[in-house]
Amino acid sequence: MPSVTELRDTLHRVWGFSDFRPLQREAMEAVLARRDSVVVMPTGGGKSLCFQAPALVHAPAPAGDAPGRKGFALVVSPLISLMKDQVDGLRVDGVEAAYLNSTLGADERDAVMASLRDDRCRLLYVSPERLVGEGSQGFRRFLQQCGPRFVAIDEAHCISQWGHDFRPEYRQLGRLREDFPGVSLHAFTATAGDRVRRDIVTELRLDDPLVLVGSFDRPNLTFRVLRRGNLHTQIKQILARHDDEAGIIYCSSRREVEALAEWLVGEGHSAVPYHAGLPDQIRARHQDDFLDERVDIVVATVAFGMGIDRSNVRFVVHAGSPRSPEHYQQESGRAGRDGLPAECVLIYSGADFLRWRQMLEGNGELTDSARALLRDMERYASGTRCRHRALVEYFGEPWHRDDCGACDWCLKELDAVGDSTTIARKILSCVARVKQTWGIGHVTDVLIGKPSEKVVAARHTDLSTFGLLKDESGTAVRGYIEQLVADGLLLRDGDPYPILRLTAAGTALLRGDGECVLYREVPPPSGRTRGRAKTAVGQLADPELFDVLREVRLRLARERGVPPYVIFHDTTLRDMAERRPATLDDLHGIYGVGARKAESFGDAFLDAIRTFRRAER
Ligand code: ADP
Ligand code: ZN
């Protein structure tokens, strides 16, 4: 069996990486040993390499035998754009890879089939429809003859209803077992839930699989949660920390997407909308503009954000809550895939969850699991503890650190309110005064002394609790109420409009038993210095050179018609800017420079560095 040394050599030679990331070695060894596996790693953890590298490492033919076929890795991938990205990337690295999907013309398809027949293809990407959909039996027979070495199933959570992106066609993948006897199956996903993992094992009929679960913490991401106040102001404050940087803003409806994108452009940002209602052509253009770095910000619906992965996304904002922590993890995880610092902000209000319930109910999708996931998400949003910890523990991983240093809670942006218990009692007594029959908006209005139509009609202006918190803003009071719900002092439910009621603990506090702590948001410093992106490239030794290298990358990318990150990631340019390689030999020591890339692009970058140095003197 090929050894770890060979894997490591391949990693170095082809990709320019010095070593494995956590669990990559184990995952690759399982592939080479033909043992079924489930690999769960966070976005950016390096899953692709777990099947790409073993596809290039082969067992030597037994002594005396003629070398046999090398065979190929069969990769199932749900999205045409992701397939194309990976194959483009592999080809730039000098790897023989191809994909088969509906976008190919007959000639291109024939060429791919020929390369498989002639054993010239090391990785073949296909969509699940293509592989196991109707009438695909002949195709599978053909593949079987070409010698598949193993099957990698990317985004394997799509097989489970507990995941965030269930796709019925993934269910059919179970039949691969019969059609490819003796070929091992390897499932990869970033969704960590136990239930999802179990579904994957059952549905794919994995045989005693090796299950590898990576750490889900993404220390380079800073998590913040804001209660929705003035959305534009809140977004402005976030953008002030990310001048000229790439980001994604998720909205819950197409209308919001359009409105927000338009507003951003009016504010002088380079932003485009992205949702399923746009004509294909325009949507594809917006996606390319973002991937090719012509545009900084994409405003997208959550239902449609999967194609807009770019490795140097520095912020992901949710202008509305997603429907589960799984969704949140997946979507926010698109930030900082290059490992550099990035920020994830959830801007939410309690109404988001109500809207989700109504929407899911309308579609007949409001199952018990959907309800439970919504509650979990609400708990995360209104929680007052470390966000990293909350997410990591939600996904079943123990947390060992005190302070993550990268969330609103640990950064002390949530300020304990001095007279919390008094404020809590005022709120609880107001809920009691309105006879536990009104919702959060109404109770808030009464407390801040806002004589809204309903408040007046119910004569709640006469209550002793009317205006009891008149010095606080409506957003702040809502926030307190949501915290009381999260802390179990108030109950918020009922159909169709949830109303507030006291729990036993709430009644006790109101009577004078116990204490509670409420938190107020303190906006993070919008501390940015001039010019580029201090948040992400803050420690950058040489921002000017970095910019020059970016220009070179952009030019090369345009010439080849690929996105810039396919040429090199930011991390590689950063390393170059810091270490200023002078020769091709130096260049091989730079992070992410494999043999083929050094050969194709080395001179262009070395020239640029040389010219830059000369100009400095
Ligand atoms: P995932 O599919 O898990 O989201 P990717 O496979 O896209 O993650 O990898 C994320 C990034 O990490 C990519 O830029 C990839 O090139 C890089 N990467 C993967 N493995 C390594 C490694 N062993 N050393 C350095 N960088 C790596
Ligand atoms: Zn924290």
XYZ file of C-alpha atoms in Angstrom, residues 179-572:
394
model
C -23.123 -1.236 -9.105
C -19.584 -0.764 -7.864
C -18.878 -3.855 -5.794
C -15.617 -3.716 -3.890
C -15.307 0.036 -4.374
C -15.181 1.973 -1.116
C -17.512 4.890 -0.437
C -16.321 8.032 1.312
C -18.762 10.663 2.473
C -17.733 14.254 3.203
C -19.737 16.987 4.850
C -19.419 20.091 6.974
C -22.650 19.381 8.828
C -21.773 17.805 12.091
C -25.052 16.736 13.640
C -25.229 13.229 14.957
C -28.526 12.574 13.227
C -27.146 13.640 9.875
C -24.142 11.409 10.330
C -26.319 8.392 11.140
C -28.489 9.034 8.085
C -25.426 9.126 5.863
C -24.200 5.765 7.134
C -27.604 4.107 6.693
C -28.580 5.598 3.367
C -25.240 4.947 1.702
C -25.115 1.490 3.308
C -21.603 2.092 4.524
C -19.797 -0.952 5.800
C -18.157 -0.467 9.199
C -17.102 3.048 8.220
C -14.297 4.990 9.791
C -15.974 8.100 11.178
C -13.763 11.153 11.499
C -15.159 14.289 13.040
C -12.986 17.357 13.015
C -13.121 20.258 15.354
C -15.900 22.587 14.429
C -14.506 25.625 15.937
C -13.373 28.178 13.400
C -11.117 30.368 15.496
C -10.540 32.846 12.683
C -14.234 33.790 12.621
C -15.579 36.428 14.974
C -19.260 35.862 15.736
C -21.633 38.642 16.652
C -25.384 38.762 17.125
C -27.390 41.979 16.915
C -31.056 42.477 17.545
C -32.504 44.176 14.512
C -32.857 47.890 15.002
C -32.245 50.179 12.079
C -30.903 47.646 9.594
C -29.179 50.194 7.377
C -27.321 51.739 10.271
C -26.333 48.336 11.549
C -25.036 47.264 8.157
C -23.159 50.535 7.723
C -21.352 49.931 10.987
C -20.338 46.471 9.886
C -19.183 47.638 6.460
C -17.085 50.346 8.064
C -14.885 47.545 9.344
C -14.493 46.036 5.865
C -13.525 48.626 3.334
C -12.810 47.066 -0.068
C -13.270 43.591 1.315
C -15.472 40.797 0.039
C -18.648 39.891 1.864
C -22.013 38.205 1.584
C -25.235 39.631 2.996
C -28.072 37.142 3.312
C -31.682 38.332 3.276
C -34.841 36.323 3.694
C -36.692 37.446 0.575
C -35.960 38.444 -2.989
C -37.566 41.787 -2.411
C -35.244 42.508 0.499
C -32.274 41.364 -1.567
C -33.138 43.805 -4.342
C -33.801 46.692 -1.983
C -30.658 46.191 0.032
C -28.414 45.799 -3.013
C -29.851 48.979 -4.487
C -29.311 50.863 -1.253
C -25.711 49.650 -0.991
C -24.951 50.800 -4.524
C -26.502 54.171 -3.662
C -24.158 54.309 -0.672
C -21.198 53.854 -3.003
C -20.501 50.154 -2.424
C -19.935 47.673 -5.208
C -22.769 45.240 -4.620
C -24.971 42.942 -6.685
C -28.169 41.020 -5.939
C -28.293 37.245 -6.259
C -31.446 35.148 -6.037
C -33.430 32.515 -7.904
C -35.815 35.092 -9.394
C -33.147 36.727 -11.528
C -32.778 35.634 -15.151
C -30.091 32.934 -15.411
C -27.819 35.145 -17.437
C -27.813 37.993 -14.958
C -27.420 35.706 -12.002
C -24.455 33.988 -13.634
C -22.910 37.374 -14.373
C -23.319 38.551 -10.796
C -21.821 35.337 -9.507
C -18.827 35.670 -11.817
C -18.374 39.334 -10.925
C -18.101 38.338 -7.300
C -15.880 35.292 -7.831
C -13.609 37.239 -10.187
C -13.327 40.071 -7.667
C -14.970 42.743 -9.788
C -17.589 43.155 -7.091
C -17.160 43.233 -3.311
C -20.572 42.428 -1.926
C -23.221 39.907 -2.898
C -26.676 40.304 -1.427
C -28.334 36.890 -1.658
C -31.277 34.867 -0.482
C -30.262 32.061 1.834
C -32.038 29.668 -0.460
C -29.583 30.530 -3.149
C -26.182 31.236 -1.783
C -24.344 28.032 -2.444
C -22.686 29.012 -5.697
C -21.017 32.103 -4.332
C -18.074 30.594 -2.514
C -14.948 32.649 -2.619
C -12.066 31.955 -0.287
C -11.344 35.520 0.822
C -14.834 36.409 2.035
C -14.180 38.676 5.027
C -17.710 39.042 6.356
C -21.034 37.245 6.212
C -24.039 39.145 7.464
C -27.457 37.587 8.009
C -30.114 40.293 7.833
C -32.591 37.824 9.313
C -32.228 34.523 11.093
C -31.724 31.260 9.225
C -33.955 28.335 10.124
C -31.450 26.205 12.014
C -27.977 26.274 13.539
C -26.981 23.881 10.736
C -27.931 26.484 8.165
C -26.241 29.211 10.126
C -23.052 27.253 10.439
C -23.010 26.446 6.751
C -23.761 29.961 5.576
C -21.606 31.866 8.029
C -18.873 29.311 7.353
C -18.413 30.805 3.893
C -16.435 33.547 5.604
C -12.698 33.178 6.011
C -12.151 29.929 4.159
C -8.565 31.013 3.616
C -7.996 30.886 7.361
C -7.549 34.636 7.749
C -9.719 36.603 10.187
C -13.313 37.196 9.142
C -16.538 38.279 10.795
C -20.014 36.719 10.937
C -22.896 38.865 12.103
C -26.414 37.651 12.697
C -28.960 40.487 12.748
C -32.248 39.047 13.906
C -35.558 39.712 15.542
C -38.001 37.382 17.216
C -40.347 37.895 14.272
C -37.939 35.978 12.034
C -38.833 32.741 13.784
C -42.528 33.378 13.526
C -42.121 34.024 9.815
C -40.214 30.782 9.371
C -42.922 28.856 11.197
C -45.595 30.341 8.996
C -43.632 29.743 5.862
C -42.783 26.129 6.696
C -46.354 25.494 7.712
C -47.541 26.867 4.378
C -45.248 24.427 2.559
C -46.264 21.523 4.771
C -42.688 21.386 6.069
C -43.285 22.306 9.673
C -42.299 18.911 11.058
C -41.219 18.260 14.626
C -37.613 18.343 13.524
C -38.096 21.687 11.767
C -39.703 23.115 14.901
C -36.920 21.834 17.128
C -34.261 23.300 14.835
C -35.983 26.677 14.875
C -35.996 26.651 18.653
C -32.302 25.763 18.685
C -31.579 28.683 16.396
C -33.603 31.036 18.553
C -31.656 29.871 21.567
C -28.368 30.648 19.843
C -29.539 34.100 18.751
C -30.813 35.203 22.139
C -28.126 33.392 24.105
C -25.819 35.326 26.365
C -22.658 33.257 26.392
C -19.674 32.588 24.167
C -20.900 32.098 20.572
C -18.057 29.779 19.616
C -18.843 27.679 22.597
C -22.561 27.644 21.849
C -21.990 26.477 18.276
C -19.302 23.966 19.089
C -21.344 22.398 21.887
C -24.452 22.357 19.752
C -22.567 20.162 17.316
C -21.651 17.796 20.109
C -18.081 18.851 20.710
C -16.740 19.585 24.179
C -15.436 23.099 24.789
C -12.292 23.527 26.819
C -11.430 27.177 26.685
C -12.726 30.027 28.823
C -12.595 32.916 26.484
C -12.590 32.611 22.709
C -11.544 36.209 22.152
C -13.621 36.214 18.984
C -17.265 36.781 19.781
C -19.408 39.640 21.004
C -19.726 37.951 24.364
C -16.039 37.333 25.021
C -15.096 40.717 23.565
C -17.415 42.259 26.155
C -19.610 43.877 23.573
C -22.597 42.706 25.557
C -22.717 44.836 28.638
C -24.441 43.634 31.792
C -27.121 46.158 32.681
C -26.613 47.527 36.202
C -30.176 47.286 37.463
C -31.051 44.136 35.536
C -33.281 42.581 38.169
C -35.356 45.751 38.517
C -35.791 46.017 34.764
C -36.722 42.335 34.589
C -39.339 42.812 37.327
C -40.818 45.796 35.479
C -41.138 43.711 32.335
C -42.609 40.724 34.151
C -45.115 42.894 35.965
C -46.178 44.463 32.681
C -46.776 41.002 31.222
C -48.937 40.241 34.262
C -50.812 43.563 33.956
C -51.764 42.928 30.343
C -53.143 39.596 31.583
C -50.597 37.425 29.784
C -52.533 37.766 26.548
C -50.340 40.042 24.430
C -47.305 39.635 22.231
C -43.827 41.073 22.473
C -44.484 44.157 20.326
C -47.435 45.235 22.383
C -45.731 44.703 25.726
C -42.741 46.661 24.457
C -44.954 49.573 23.400
C -46.621 49.654 26.820
C -43.273 49.615 28.609
C -41.692 52.397 26.567
C -44.927 54.379 26.797
C -45.815 54.363 23.126
C -49.535 54.998 22.670
C -49.948 52.831 19.583
C -53.397 52.208 18.195
C -53.691 48.831 19.903
C -52.331 50.095 23.196
C -54.871 52.884 23.235
C -57.714 50.580 22.174
C -56.889 48.156 24.976
C -56.686 51.091 27.395
C -53.232 50.044 28.358
C -52.225 53.687 28.525
C -53.981 53.653 31.884
C -51.842 50.888 33.330
C -49.290 51.665 36.023
C -46.721 49.895 33.866
C -47.318 52.209 30.875
C -44.047 54.057 30.238
C -42.260 52.237 33.030
C -39.162 51.908 30.823
C -39.612 55.125 28.866
C -35.884 55.889 28.881
C -35.073 52.726 26.970
C -35.389 52.217 23.201
C -37.913 49.778 21.792
C -35.082 47.632 20.436
C -33.434 47.445 23.841
C -36.665 46.447 25.584
C -37.445 43.815 22.975
C -33.944 42.520 23.489
C -34.495 42.238 27.246
C -37.782 40.430 26.713
C -36.124 37.984 24.350
C -33.431 37.339 26.922
C -36.085 36.674 29.574
C -37.657 34.157 27.205
C -34.269 32.528 26.571
C -33.621 32.421 30.329
C -36.944 30.679 30.961
C -38.586 33.519 32.912
C -41.126 34.197 30.194
C -42.812 31.839 27.794
C -43.507 32.957 24.274
C -45.863 30.825 22.245
C -49.329 30.501 20.767
C -50.861 30.378 17.319
C -51.068 32.327 15.131
C -49.583 35.079 17.274
C -47.217 34.126 20.070
C -48.071 35.782 23.351
C -46.012 36.312 26.465
C -46.740 34.451 29.679
C -44.965 34.115 32.981
C -43.254 30.865 33.875
C -42.980 29.635 37.452
C -39.472 31.068 37.612
C -40.747 34.379 36.235
C -43.499 34.542 38.829
C -40.942 33.845 41.544
C -38.656 36.629 40.359
C -41.590 39.007 40.208
C -42.418 38.172 43.830
C -38.905 39.082 44.815
C -37.189 35.714 44.711
C -33.804 35.624 42.982
C -31.973 37.851 40.561
C -31.229 37.993 36.890
C -28.727 39.643 34.583
C -29.698 41.339 31.343
C -27.311 42.440 28.635
C -27.159 45.409 26.388
C -25.268 45.464 23.100
C -22.244 47.703 22.974
C -21.290 48.337 19.364
C -17.806 47.041 18.499
C -15.254 49.715 17.728
C -15.416 50.656 14.064
C -11.685 51.096 14.350
C -10.276 50.986 10.893
C -7.249 52.711 9.636
C -6.820 54.024 6.142
C -6.680 51.976 3.022
C -6.974 48.264 2.839
C -8.726 45.910 5.049
C -7.012 46.142 8.356
C -9.199 43.514 9.924
C -8.045 40.716 7.728
C -4.692 41.658 6.436
C -3.931 43.581 9.557
C -0.543 42.085 10.202
C 0.414 42.351 6.573
C 4.025 43.435 6.376
C 3.714 44.950 2.964
C 0.279 45.979 1.764
C 1.621 47.725 -1.367
C 3.401 44.644 -2.607
C 0.350 42.559 -1.781
C -1.704 44.847 -4.010
C 0.804 44.530 -6.828
C 0.647 40.744 -6.574
C -3.120 40.867 -6.608
C -2.958 42.769 -9.875
C -0.714 40.111 -11.373
C -3.094 37.428 -10.216
C -6.071 39.229 -11.686
C -4.339 39.569 -15.048
C -3.430 35.875 -15.162
C -6.945 34.904 -14.117
C -8.489 37.028 -16.875
C -6.156 35.551 -19.465
C -7.224 32.061 -18.507
C -10.846 32.782 -17.799
C -10.737 31.402 -14.261
C -11.478 33.078 -10.912
C -8.390 34.653 -9.288
C -8.283 32.229 -6.359
C -7.781 29.384 -8.795
C -4.401 30.964 -9.580
C -3.400 31.566 -5.940
C -5.225 32.164 -2.688
C -4.710 35.378 -0.705
C -2.715 33.358 1.803
C -0.158 32.555 -0.888
